[in-house]
Amino acid sequence: MTEKRPFDILNNALNNNVVVGLKGGIEVRGLMVSYDVHMNIVLEKAEQLKDGEVKRGLGTVLLRGDSVVYISPS
Amino acid sequence: MTEKRPFDILNNALNNNVVVGLKGGIEVRGLMVSYDVHMNIVLEKAEQLKDGEVKRGLGTVLLRGDSVVYISPS
Amino acid sequence: MTEKRPFDILNNALNNNVVVGLKGGIEVRGLMVSYDVHMNIVLEKAEQLKDGEVKRGLGTVLLRGDSVVYISPS
Amino acid sequence: MTEKRPFDILNNALNNNVVVGLKGGIEVRGLMVSYDVHMNIVLEKAEQLKDGEVKRGLGTVLLRGDSVVYISPS
Amino acid sequence: MTEKRPFDILNNALNNNVVVGLKGGIEVRGLMVSYDVHMNIVLEKAEQLKDGEVKRGLGTVLLRGDSVVYISPS
Amino acid sequence: MTEKRPFDILNNALNNNVVVGLKGGIEVRGLMVSYDVHMNIVLEKAEQLKDGEVKRGLGTVLLRGDSVVYISPS
Amino acid sequence: MTEKRPFDILNNALNNNVVVGLKGGIEVRGLMVSYDVHMNIVLEKAEQLKDGEVKRGLGTVLLRGDSVVYISPS
């Protein structure tokens, strides 16, 4: 059996929708097109969420890894 | 007697349910399928909790180690 | 296919307008004229936003990378 | 006279009850079964406290060193 | 064309007035007389601002780089 | 004249009472029995203070250096 | 002309009164008797200030560099 590693989930989520939670309670949903080892993440067609509802469109957005709390593929 | 180390508890908890507390007071419960030395953790069938009750389902989620406060196998 | 990396979005956004979210909920919009590997960013003709509206003009401003939460080209 | 060092207190507290204060005001009491140089700590039979009273049982819990504020053997 | 870098703005601002935003929402205006790679900054004839108005005089002040959020030459 | 260094004050305060201020506004007073280069500090006969009054006894306590804001020998 | 550096201000302020702002909004005034490269600072005859007024005397106090926001010689 191959050992699983946390970053596998990021690689598998490329070109799929993810929800990213940031420090300060901000939540963003979009298509993940790139990431790096610092968990810097680029989403396209991104939307900021509030209580699960769309608050506003963000288009393309780079989320700084240091601010990321969680990432959930949808 | 073998010396115990904190990460032993993570290894033993693989493929079992854990509750993870994050900075900002967020608490998530799910099946731990991977972790790394930074305490990055992947849960499957994850649920966000509020006061011990399920607030919403998250499915698969990567929790960034830098945001982890505590991890408790259930 | 060439692998995309998060910093590509910064390079592509040079000399274009971006919105930058900072810790503490501050949001700044302006023309990005430089950045570095720490995500330090210089904007010209910058404006501080509040709920998407212009709160005040900042002119040229250096945003410290450590404070950056997200960057969105407009 | 032998010079004392802060980590001596952790070594002496192994297999004894300790109270650990975490960032965000959380306080946890339990039997300390392991620790490492990052002050990651594992407690067994752990209980979360509020104003000195038991709020809920946690069983076994790994406390991330980066979140630890103080540790007091009881 | 010479590539611009974020620290250029600091070098150009030497001996000119700048406004510096710090963590915790503090804003200080003054004559920048020195800085270093950590963004530690010394202002002379400095004034603490509140909503753009002068709150009090600070004279000479060293701002610790780790606390800097943004720097704007005026 | 010998140059003074900040850690001299810690060495001189060994086996004397100190008041330590921690992040989050917690203040602890006690007999300092050890410290290290990270400013991890062990106090004995420690008491948590609130507005200068004793809030509760802590006995022996290890304060994590990363949480220390100030240390004042009494 | 000699290039000025931020730490010059600390060296010049030795044995003079300074006001130090700390994270969490605490402000302390006193005679600076030592500092190091981490901006750890020792003040003697120190007083904690609130809105510019003396709140209480602290005597000798070591301020941890990581908590320092600004330092202003008076």
Short mmCIF file of C-alpha atoms in Angstrom, two decimals:
data_model
loop_
_atom_site.label_atom_id
_atom_site.label_comp_id
_atom_site.label_asym_id
_atom_site.label_seq_id
_atom_site.Cartn_x
_atom_site.Cartn_y
_atom_site.Cartn_z
CA MET A 1 0.00 0.00 0.00
CA THR A 2 1.32 3.44 -0.90
CA GLU A 3 1.57 5.90 1.97
CA LYS A 4 -0.74 8.86 1.54
CA ARG A 5 0.54 12.40 2.12
CA PRO A 6 -1.46 15.59 2.78
CA PHE A 7 -0.29 17.32 -0.41
CA ASP A 8 -1.73 14.47 -2.50
CA ILE A 9 -5.14 15.99 -1.94
CA LEU A 10 -3.96 19.26 -3.51
CA ASN A 11 -2.55 17.51 -6.53
CA ASN A 12 -5.75 15.54 -7.02
CA ALA A 13 -7.82 18.71 -6.69
CA LEU A 14 -6.04 20.55 -9.54
CA ASN A 15 -8.60 21.80 -12.06
CA ASN A 16 -11.41 21.02 -9.68
CA ASN A 17 -13.47 23.19 -7.38
CA VAL A 18 -12.24 23.67 -3.82
CA VAL A 19 -13.35 25.71 -0.82
CA VAL A 20 -10.50 27.43 1.03
CA GLY A 21 -10.84 28.81 4.55
CA LEU A 22 -8.53 31.71 5.43
CA LYS A 23 -7.52 33.32 8.72
CA GLY A 24 -10.04 35.94 9.78
CA GLY A 25 -12.97 33.71 8.80
CA ILE A 26 -12.90 34.41 5.04
CA GLU A 27 -14.01 31.51 2.84
CA VAL A 28 -13.37 31.36 -0.92
CA ARG A 29 -14.60 28.82 -3.50
CA GLY A 30 -13.16 28.37 -7.00
CA LEU A 31 -11.32 26.24 -9.53
CA MET A 32 -7.81 25.43 -8.25
CA VAL A 33 -5.31 25.96 -11.09
CA SER A 34 -2.02 25.97 -9.15
CA TYR A 35 -0.42 25.62 -5.71
CA ASP A 36 3.10 25.39 -4.28
CA VAL A 37 4.83 23.93 -1.21
CA HIS A 38 3.91 26.98 0.88
CA MET A 39 0.22 26.26 0.13
CA ASN A 40 -0.02 29.42 -1.94
CA ILE A 41 -3.07 28.66 -4.09
CA VAL A 42 -4.54 30.18 -7.24
CA LEU A 43 -8.27 29.88 -7.83
CA GLU A 44 -10.13 30.90 -10.99
CA LYS A 45 -13.84 31.83 -11.16
CA ALA A 46 -13.50 32.41 -7.44
CA GLU A 47 -16.31 33.57 -5.17
CA GLN A 48 -16.12 34.78 -1.59
CA LEU A 49 -18.64 32.96 0.59
CA LYS A 50 -20.47 34.02 3.73
CA ASP A 51 -22.36 31.34 5.65
CA GLY A 52 -22.18 29.19 2.51
CA GLU A 53 -23.80 31.85 0.28
CA VAL A 54 -21.93 33.79 -2.46
CA LYS A 55 -20.99 37.24 -1.14
CA ARG A 56 -19.15 38.51 -4.23
CA GLY A 57 -17.19 37.36 -7.28
CA LEU A 58 -13.37 37.54 -7.17
CA GLY A 59 -12.42 36.15 -10.60
CA THR A 60 -8.82 34.93 -10.38
CA VAL A 61 -7.26 35.11 -6.93
CA LEU A 62 -3.95 34.14 -5.33
CA LEU A 63 -4.41 33.03 -1.71
CA ARG A 64 -1.24 33.36 0.39
CA GLY A 65 -0.32 30.03 2.01
CA ASP A 66 0.43 31.58 5.37
CA SER A 67 -3.25 32.63 5.59
CA VAL A 68 -4.75 29.26 4.69
CA VAL A 69 -6.56 27.35 7.45
CA TYR A 70 -8.20 24.53 5.44
CA ILE A 71 -8.80 23.38 1.88
CA SER A 72 -11.72 21.16 0.92
CA PRO A 73 -12.26 19.74 -2.58
CA SER A 74 -15.94 19.82 -3.52
CA MET B 1 10.44 0.56 28.04
CA THR B 2 10.18 2.40 24.76
CA GLU B 3 10.02 6.20 24.99
CA LYS B 4 6.73 7.62 23.72
CA ARG B 5 6.70 10.59 21.35
CA PRO B 6 3.82 12.96 20.54
CA PHE B 7 3.65 11.96 16.87
CA ASP B 8 3.01 8.33 17.86
CA ILE B 9 -0.54 9.35 18.60
CA LEU B 10 -0.99 10.57 15.02
CA ASN B 11 0.37 7.38 13.56
CA ASN B 12 -1.91 5.29 15.77
CA ALA B 13 -4.90 7.42 14.78
CA LEU B 14 -4.50 6.82 11.03
CA ASN B 15 -7.77 5.51 9.56
CA ASN B 16 -9.59 6.35 12.76
CA ASN B 17 -11.83 9.25 13.71
CA VAL B 18 -10.21 12.31 15.27
CA VAL B 19 -11.41 15.73 16.42
CA VAL B 20 -9.10 18.58 15.41
CA GLY B 21 -9.25 22.03 17.00
CA LEU B 22 -8.05 24.92 14.82
CA LYS B 23 -7.11 28.52 15.59
CA GLY B 24 -10.15 30.74 15.60
CA GLY B 25 -12.18 28.17 17.53
CA ILE B 26 -13.11 25.93 14.57
CA GLU B 27 -13.46 22.23 15.39
CA VAL B 28 -13.53 19.47 12.75
CA ARG B 29 -14.20 15.74 13.13
CA GLY B 30 -13.39 13.08 10.54
CA LEU B 31 -11.40 10.02 9.49
CA MET B 32 -7.68 10.84 9.46
CA VAL B 33 -6.13 9.44 6.26
CA SER B 34 -2.78 11.28 6.24
CA TYR B 35 -0.53 13.72 8.12
CA ASP B 36 3.01 15.03 7.82
CA VAL B 37 5.72 16.48 10.10
CA HIS B 38 4.15 19.96 9.89
CA MET B 39 0.92 18.47 11.32
CA ASN B 40 -0.86 19.08 8.04
CA ILE B 41 -3.77 16.63 8.29
CA VAL B 42 -6.27 15.19 5.82
CA LEU B 43 -9.66 14.09 7.09
CA GLU B 44 -12.32 12.27 5.09
CA LYS B 45 -16.05 12.31 5.86
CA ALA B 46 -15.27 15.45 7.82
CA GLU B 47 -17.82 17.54 9.70
CA GLN B 48 -17.41 20.97 11.22
CA LEU B 49 -18.62 21.01 14.82
CA LYS B 50 -20.08 23.76 16.95
CA ASP B 51 -20.43 23.11 20.68
CA GLY B 52 -20.07 19.41 19.89
CA GLU B 53 -22.96 19.40 17.36
CA VAL B 54 -22.49 18.95 13.59
CA LYS B 55 -22.67 22.37 11.88
CA ARG B 56 -22.06 21.21 8.30
CA GLY B 57 -20.43 18.47 6.25
CA LEU B 58 -17.00 19.14 4.67
CA GLY B 59 -16.28 15.84 2.93
CA THR B 60 -12.51 15.61 2.41
CA VAL B 61 -10.50 18.43 3.96
CA LEU B 62 -6.83 19.34 4.33
CA LEU B 63 -6.14 21.16 7.62
CA ARG B 64 -2.97 23.29 7.55
CA GLY B 65 -0.62 22.31 10.38
CA ASP B 66 0.12 25.90 11.31
CA SER B 67 -3.56 26.31 12.25
CA VAL B 68 -3.84 23.19 14.40
CA VAL B 69 -4.26 23.67 18.16
CA TYR B 70 -5.10 20.11 19.27
CA ILE B 71 -5.89 16.66 17.87
CA SER B 72 -7.90 14.11 19.81
CA PRO B 73 -8.54 10.54 18.62
CA SER B 74 -12.09 9.47 19.40
CA MET C 1 1.64 21.19 -20.86
CA THR C 2 3.58 23.66 -18.76
CA GLU C 3 2.99 23.43 -15.03
CA LYS C 4 1.42 26.57 -13.60
CA ARG C 5 2.78 28.12 -10.41
CA PRO C 6 1.10 30.61 -8.05
CA PHE C 7 3.64 33.37 -8.69
CA ASP C 8 2.81 33.30 -12.42
CA ILE C 9 -0.33 35.23 -11.58
CA LEU C 10 1.78 38.02 -10.02
CA ASN C 11 4.05 38.23 -13.02
CA ASN C 12 1.09 38.40 -15.39
CA ALA C 13 -0.53 41.10 -13.26
CA LEU C 14 2.44 43.50 -13.47
CA ASN C 15 1.26 46.89 -14.72
CA ASN C 16 -2.33 45.87 -14.25
CA ASN C 17 -4.85 46.65 -11.54
CA VAL C 18 -5.11 44.26 -8.61
CA VAL C 19 -7.06 44.13 -5.36
CA VAL C 20 -4.98 43.07 -2.34
CA GLY C 21 -6.53 41.89 0.91
CA LEU C 22 -4.42 42.43 4.05
CA LYS C 23 -4.62 41.06 7.58
CA GLY C 24 -7.00 43.09 9.69
CA GLY C 25 -9.54 43.27 6.89
CA ILE C 26 -7.90 46.13 4.92
CA GLU C 27 -8.40 45.98 1.15
CA VAL C 28 -6.33 48.04 -1.32
CA ARG C 29 -6.74 48.42 -5.12
CA GLY C 30 -4.10 49.80 -7.47
CA LEU C 31 -1.67 49.29 -10.33
CA MET C 32 0.91 46.64 -9.42
CA VAL C 33 4.37 47.87 -10.41
CA SER C 34 6.60 45.44 -8.50
CA TYR C 35 6.64 42.43 -6.19
CA ASP C 36 9.23 40.05 -4.75
CA VAL C 37 9.42 36.47 -3.44
CA HIS C 38 8.13 37.53 -0.01
CA MET C 39 4.98 38.89 -1.75
CA ASN C 40 5.98 42.44 -0.85
CA ILE C 41 3.96 44.42 -3.42
CA VAL C 42 4.07 48.00 -4.67
CA LEU C 43 0.88 49.56 -6.00
CA GLU C 44 0.56 52.95 -7.69
CA LYS C 45 -2.63 55.05 -7.84
CA ALA C 46 -3.73 52.93 -4.89
CA GLU C 47 -7.05 53.32 -3.09
CA GLN C 48 -8.15 51.77 0.19
CA LEU C 49 -11.53 50.10 -0.17
CA LYS C 50 -14.33 49.49 2.31
CA ASP C 51 -17.12 47.14 1.27
CA GLY C 52 -15.95 47.61 -2.33
CA GLU C 53 -16.22 51.43 -2.18
CA VAL C 54 -13.21 53.79 -2.22
CA LYS C 55 -12.47 54.95 1.34
CA ARG C 56 -9.41 57.10 0.57
CA GLY C 57 -6.56 57.55 -1.91
CA LEU C 58 -3.11 56.18 -0.97
CA GLY C 59 -1.04 57.08 -4.06
CA THR C 60 2.00 54.79 -4.11
CA VAL C 61 2.07 52.14 -1.40
CA LEU C 62 4.32 49.25 -0.41
CA LEU C 63 2.34 46.35 1.08
CA ARG C 64 4.41 44.07 3.31
CA GLY C 65 4.20 40.46 2.14
CA ASP C 66 3.74 39.08 5.62
CA SER C 67 0.44 41.01 5.83
CA VAL C 68 -0.98 39.85 2.50
CA VAL C 69 -3.97 37.48 2.59
CA TYR C 70 -5.00 37.44 -1.10
CA ILE C 71 -4.27 39.16 -4.40
CA SER C 72 -6.82 39.35 -7.20
CA PRO C 73 -6.09 40.81 -10.66
CA SER C 74 -9.05 42.81 -11.90
CA MET D 1 24.91 22.70 42.15
CA THR D 2 23.39 21.50 38.92
CA GLU D 3 21.89 24.21 36.70
CA LYS D 4 18.15 23.83 36.25
CA ARG D 5 16.56 24.10 32.79
CA PRO D 6 12.92 24.76 31.85
CA PHE D 7 12.45 21.39 30.15
CA ASP D 8 13.40 19.58 33.38
CA ILE D 9 9.93 20.37 34.62
CA LEU D 10 8.40 18.53 31.64
CA ASN D 11 10.56 15.49 32.19
CA ASN D 12 9.66 15.40 35.88
CA ALA D 13 5.98 15.75 35.04
CA LEU D 14 5.85 12.66 32.80
CA ASN D 15 3.09 10.31 33.95
CA ASN D 16 1.73 12.98 36.25
CA ASN D 17 -1.20 15.35 35.90
CA VAL D 18 -0.57 18.75 34.35
CA VAL D 19 -2.70 21.74 33.39
CA VAL D 20 -1.85 23.23 29.99
CA GLY D 21 -2.95 26.69 28.90
CA LEU D 22 -3.36 27.20 25.14
CA LYS D 23 -3.70 30.30 22.98
CA GLY D 24 -7.28 31.43 22.78
CA GLY D 25 -7.81 30.84 26.49
CA ILE D 26 -8.37 27.07 26.33
CA GLU D 27 -7.17 25.13 29.37
CA VAL D 28 -6.72 21.34 29.41
CA ARG D 29 -5.87 19.01 32.32
CA GLY D 30 -4.63 15.43 31.98
CA LEU D 31 -1.89 12.85 32.46
CA MET D 32 1.20 13.85 30.44
CA VAL D 33 2.50 10.77 28.61
CA SER D 34 4.89 12.40 26.10
CA TYR D 35 6.37 15.69 24.89
CA ASP D 36 9.06 16.81 22.45
CA VAL D 37 11.42 19.78 21.97
CA HIS D 38 8.65 21.78 20.22
CA MET D 39 6.54 21.41 23.41
CA ASN D 40 4.08 19.21 21.54
CA ILE D 41 2.39 17.38 24.43
CA VAL D 42 0.18 14.31 24.70
CA LEU D 43 -2.26 14.07 27.58
CA GLU D 44 -4.39 11.04 28.47
CA LYS D 45 -7.66 11.18 30.43
CA ALA D 46 -7.72 14.83 29.42
CA GLU D 47 -10.47 17.27 30.33
CA GLN D 48 -11.08 20.76 28.99
CA LEU D 49 -11.52 23.26 31.83
CA LYS D 50 -13.48 26.48 32.04
CA ASP D 51 -12.85 28.71 35.07
CA GLY D 52 -11.29 25.68 36.76
CA GLU D 53 -14.39 23.47 36.24
CA VAL D 54 -14.51 20.47 33.84
CA LYS D 55 -16.26 21.52 30.62
CA ARG D 56 -15.95 18.21 28.75
CA GLY D 57 -13.82 15.09 28.49
CA LEU D 58 -11.26 14.82 25.67
CA GLY D 59 -9.71 11.39 26.33
CA THR D 60 -6.29 11.34 24.65
CA VAL D 61 -5.22 14.61 23.07
CA LEU D 62 -2.14 15.96 21.29
CA LEU D 63 -1.57 19.66 22.04
CA ARG D 64 0.51 21.44 19.38
CA GLY D 65 3.53 23.14 20.93
CA ASP D 66 3.06 26.32 18.97
CA SER D 67 -0.27 26.83 20.78
CA VAL D 68 1.04 26.24 24.30
CA VAL D 69 1.18 29.25 26.65
CA TYR D 70 1.95 27.55 29.99
CA ILE D 71 2.23 24.11 31.58
CA SER D 72 1.70 23.55 35.27
CA PRO D 73 2.23 20.19 37.03
CA SER D 74 -0.46 19.60 39.64
CA MET E 1 14.10 48.30 -19.02
CA THR E 2 15.29 47.91 -15.45
CA GLU E 3 13.20 45.60 -13.28
CA LYS E 4 11.58 47.41 -10.37
CA ARG E 5 11.73 45.93 -6.86
CA PRO E 6 9.56 46.73 -3.82
CA PHE E 7 12.48 48.07 -1.74
CA ASP E 8 13.20 50.71 -4.41
CA ILE E 9 10.24 52.63 -3.05
CA LEU E 10 11.87 52.75 0.38
CA ASN E 11 15.17 53.98 -0.99
CA ASN E 12 13.42 56.69 -2.99
CA ALA E 13 11.42 57.75 0.06
CA LEU E 14 14.49 58.41 2.25
CA ASN E 15 14.35 61.94 3.67
CA ASN E 16 10.75 62.28 2.55
CA ASN E 17 7.48 62.00 4.41
CA VAL E 18 5.80 58.60 4.57
CA VAL E 19 2.71 57.16 6.24
CA VAL E 20 3.27 53.75 7.86
CA GLY E 21 0.44 51.44 8.84
CA LEU E 22 1.17 49.04 11.71
CA LYS E 23 -0.58 45.92 13.01
CA GLY E 24 -3.35 46.83 15.42
CA GLY E 25 -4.51 49.68 13.22
CA ILE E 26 -1.89 52.27 14.31
CA GLU E 27 -0.86 54.76 11.60
CA VAL E 28 2.24 56.98 11.87
CA ARG E 29 3.42 59.78 9.58
CA GLY E 30 6.93 61.26 9.53
CA LEU E 31 10.22 61.84 7.74
CA MET E 32 11.87 58.50 6.91
CA VAL E 33 15.57 58.71 7.81
CA SER E 34 16.55 55.02 7.73
CA TYR E 35 15.29 51.49 7.08
CA ASP E 36 16.80 48.01 6.80
CA VAL E 37 16.01 44.69 5.09
CA HIS E 38 13.60 43.70 7.88
CA MET E 39 11.60 46.88 7.11
CA ASN E 40 12.58 48.34 10.47
CA ILE E 41 12.00 52.07 9.84
CA VAL E 42 13.03 55.25 11.64
CA LEU E 43 10.83 58.32 11.29
CA GLU E 44 11.63 61.81 12.57
CA LYS E 45 9.05 64.50 13.37
CA ALA E 46 6.61 61.59 13.57
CA GLU E 47 2.92 61.92 14.42
CA GLN E 48 0.44 59.20 15.24
CA LEU E 49 -2.71 59.53 13.13
CA LYS E 50 -6.31 58.55 13.80
CA ASP E 51 -8.71 58.66 10.86
CA GLY E 52 -6.18 60.86 9.05
CA GLU E 53 -6.01 63.43 11.89
CA VAL E 54 -2.97 63.96 14.15
CA LYS E 55 -3.56 62.19 17.48
CA ARG E 56 -0.23 63.01 19.13
CA GLY E 57 3.41 63.85 18.36
CA LEU E 58 6.01 61.06 18.65
CA GLY E 59 9.22 62.88 17.66
CA THR E 60 11.74 60.25 16.56
CA VAL E 61 10.41 56.70 16.43
CA LEU E 62 11.71 53.28 15.40
CA LEU E 63 8.97 51.11 13.90
CA ARG E 64 9.70 47.36 14.11
CA GLY E 65 9.53 45.75 10.66
CA ASP E 66 7.57 42.77 11.88
CA SER E 67 4.71 45.15 12.79
CA VAL E 68 4.61 47.02 9.46
CA VAL E 69 1.57 46.45 7.22
CA TYR E 70 2.09 49.17 4.57
CA ILE E 71 4.28 52.17 3.79
CA SER E 72 3.09 55.01 1.60
CA PRO E 73 5.30 57.95 0.52
CA SER E 74 3.33 61.18 0.59
CA MET F 1 32.61 49.57 31.59
CA THR F 2 31.06 46.24 30.83
CA GLU F 3 28.30 46.28 28.22
CA LYS F 4 24.92 45.26 29.65
CA ARG F 5 22.74 42.75 27.81
CA PRO F 6 19.00 42.07 28.22
CA PHE F 7 19.49 38.49 29.42
CA ASP F 8 21.63 39.74 32.35
CA ILE F 9 18.40 40.75 34.02
CA LEU F 10 17.14 37.16 33.84
CA ASN F 11 20.33 35.77 35.30
CA ASN F 12 20.23 38.28 38.14
CA ALA F 13 16.59 37.47 38.82
CA LEU F 14 17.18 33.72 39.35
CA ASN F 15 15.74 32.64 42.71
CA ASN F 16 13.96 35.95 43.05
CA ASN F 17 10.35 36.93 42.46
CA VAL F 18 9.38 38.18 39.02
CA VAL F 19 6.16 39.24 37.32
CA VAL F 20 5.75 37.86 33.78
CA GLY F 21 3.26 39.27 31.28
CA LEU F 22 1.99 36.84 28.63
CA LYS F 23 0.15 37.31 25.34
CA GLY F 24 -3.57 37.49 25.90
CA GLY F 25 -3.14 39.73 28.95
CA ILE F 26 -2.29 37.00 31.48
CA GLU F 27 0.09 38.05 34.27
CA VAL F 28 1.91 35.57 36.53
CA ARG F 29 4.08 36.22 39.60
CA GLY F 30 6.46 33.73 41.18
CA LEU F 31 9.99 32.66 42.06
CA MET F 32 12.07 32.25 38.88
CA VAL F 33 14.04 29.00 39.11
CA SER F 34 15.15 28.56 35.48
CA TYR F 35 15.06 30.08 32.00
CA ASP F 36 16.64 29.39 28.61
CA VAL F 37 17.60 31.33 25.46
CA HIS F 38 14.02 31.07 24.12
CA MET F 39 12.83 32.89 27.29
CA ASN F 40 11.05 29.74 28.43
CA ILE F 41 10.73 30.40 32.17
CA VAL F 42 9.90 28.25 35.19
CA LEU F 43 8.30 29.88 38.21
CA GLU F 44 7.63 28.23 41.56
CA LYS F 45 4.99 29.35 44.07
CA ALA F 46 3.38 31.06 41.09
CA GLU F 47 0.15 33.03 41.21
CA GLN F 48 -1.94 34.32 38.34
CA LEU F 49 -2.73 38.02 38.79
CA LYS F 50 -5.66 40.12 37.65
CA ASP F 51 -5.33 43.90 37.96
CA GLY F 52 -2.49 43.30 40.41
CA GLU F 53 -4.58 41.02 42.70
CA VAL F 54 -4.05 37.26 43.08
CA LYS F 55 -6.62 35.40 40.96
CA ARG F 56 -5.48 31.84 41.74
CA GLY F 57 -2.43 29.81 42.72
CA LEU F 58 -0.53 27.90 40.02
CA GLY F 59 2.28 26.26 42.03
CA THR F 60 5.10 25.40 39.62
CA VAL F 61 4.57 26.62 36.05
CA LEU F 62 6.55 26.60 32.80
CA LEU F 63 5.83 29.70 30.71
CA ARG F 64 6.57 29.23 26.98
CA GLY F 65 8.99 31.88 25.73
CA ASP F 66 7.02 32.54 22.59
CA SER F 67 4.14 33.79 24.77
CA VAL F 68 6.21 36.11 26.97
CA VAL F 69 5.67 39.87 26.52
CA TYR F 70 7.61 41.25 29.51
CA ILE F 71 9.44 40.12 32.65
CA SER F 72 9.86 42.37 35.66
CA PRO F 73 11.90 41.44 38.76
CA SER F 74 10.16 42.61 41.91
CA MET G 1 27.86 60.97 4.37
CA THR G 2 27.49 57.96 6.64
CA GLU G 3 24.47 55.78 5.98
CA LYS G 4 22.04 55.73 8.89
CA ARG G 5 20.61 52.44 10.16
CA PRO G 6 17.53 51.83 12.35
CA PHE G 7 19.51 50.35 15.23
CA ASP G 8 21.55 53.58 15.53
CA ILE G 9 18.56 55.09 17.26
CA LEU G 10 18.69 52.38 19.93
CA ASN G 11 22.37 52.89 20.54
CA ASN G 12 21.89 56.64 20.85
CA ALA G 13 19.00 56.13 23.25
CA LEU G 14 21.01 54.07 25.76
CA ASN G 15 20.73 55.60 29.24
CA ASN G 16 17.95 57.87 28.06
CA ASN G 17 14.20 57.68 28.46
CA VAL G 18 12.19 55.90 25.76
CA VAL G 19 8.56 54.99 25.23
CA VAL G 20 8.02 51.44 23.93
CA GLY G 21 4.77 50.27 22.36
CA LEU G 22 4.01 46.55 22.66
CA LYS G 23 1.54 44.26 20.90
CA GLY G 24 -1.82 44.34 22.63
CA GLY G 25 -1.67 48.12 23.03
CA ILE G 26 0.59 48.20 26.13
CA GLU G 27 2.90 51.23 26.36
CA VAL G 28 5.88 51.42 28.72
CA ARG G 29 8.20 54.35 29.48
CA GLY G 30 11.59 54.11 31.19
CA LEU G 31 15.35 54.46 31.06
CA MET G 32 16.80 52.12 28.41
CA VAL G 33 19.82 50.33 29.86
CA SER G 34 20.32 47.54 27.31
CA TYR G 35 19.02 46.02 24.07
CA ASP G 36 20.08 43.28 21.64
CA VAL G 37 19.64 42.41 17.95
CA HIS G 38 16.22 40.83 18.63
CA MET G 39 15.07 44.22 20.04
CA ASN G 40 14.82 42.70 23.51
CA ILE G 41 14.99 45.83 25.68
CA VAL G 42 15.59 46.47 29.38
CA LEU G 43 14.11 49.57 30.96
CA GLU G 44 14.74 50.82 34.49
CA LYS G 45 12.37 53.07 36.48
CA ALA G 46 9.74 51.87 34.05
CA GLU G 47 6.08 52.89 34.13
CA GLN G 48 3.17 51.43 32.22
CA LEU G 49 1.19 54.16 30.48
CA LYS G 50 -2.48 54.38 29.52
CA ASP G 51 -3.50 57.20 27.20
CA GLY G 52 -0.22 58.94 28.09
CA GLU G 53 -0.88 58.80 31.87
CA VAL G 54 1.06 56.60 34.31
CA LYS G 55 -1.00 53.49 35.11
CA ARG G 56 1.50 51.78 37.44
CA GLY G 57 5.20 51.51 38.21
CA LEU G 58 7.14 48.48 36.89
CA GLY G 59 10.66 49.17 38.17
CA THR G 60 13.09 47.18 36.01
CA VAL G 61 11.49 45.35 33.09
CA LEU G 62 12.69 43.22 30.19
CA LEU G 63 10.51 43.70 27.08
CA ARG G 64 10.65 40.77 24.65
CA GLY G 65 11.66 41.95 21.16
CA ASP G 66 9.02 39.86 19.44
CA SER G 67 6.34 41.94 21.21
CA VAL G 68 7.80 45.36 20.36
CA VAL G 69 5.85 47.53 17.88
CA TYR G 70 7.68 50.86 18.21
CA ILE G 71 10.36 52.60 20.29
CA SER G 72 10.49 56.35 20.68
CA PRO G 73 13.27 58.23 22.51
CA SER G 74 11.85 61.08 24.54
#
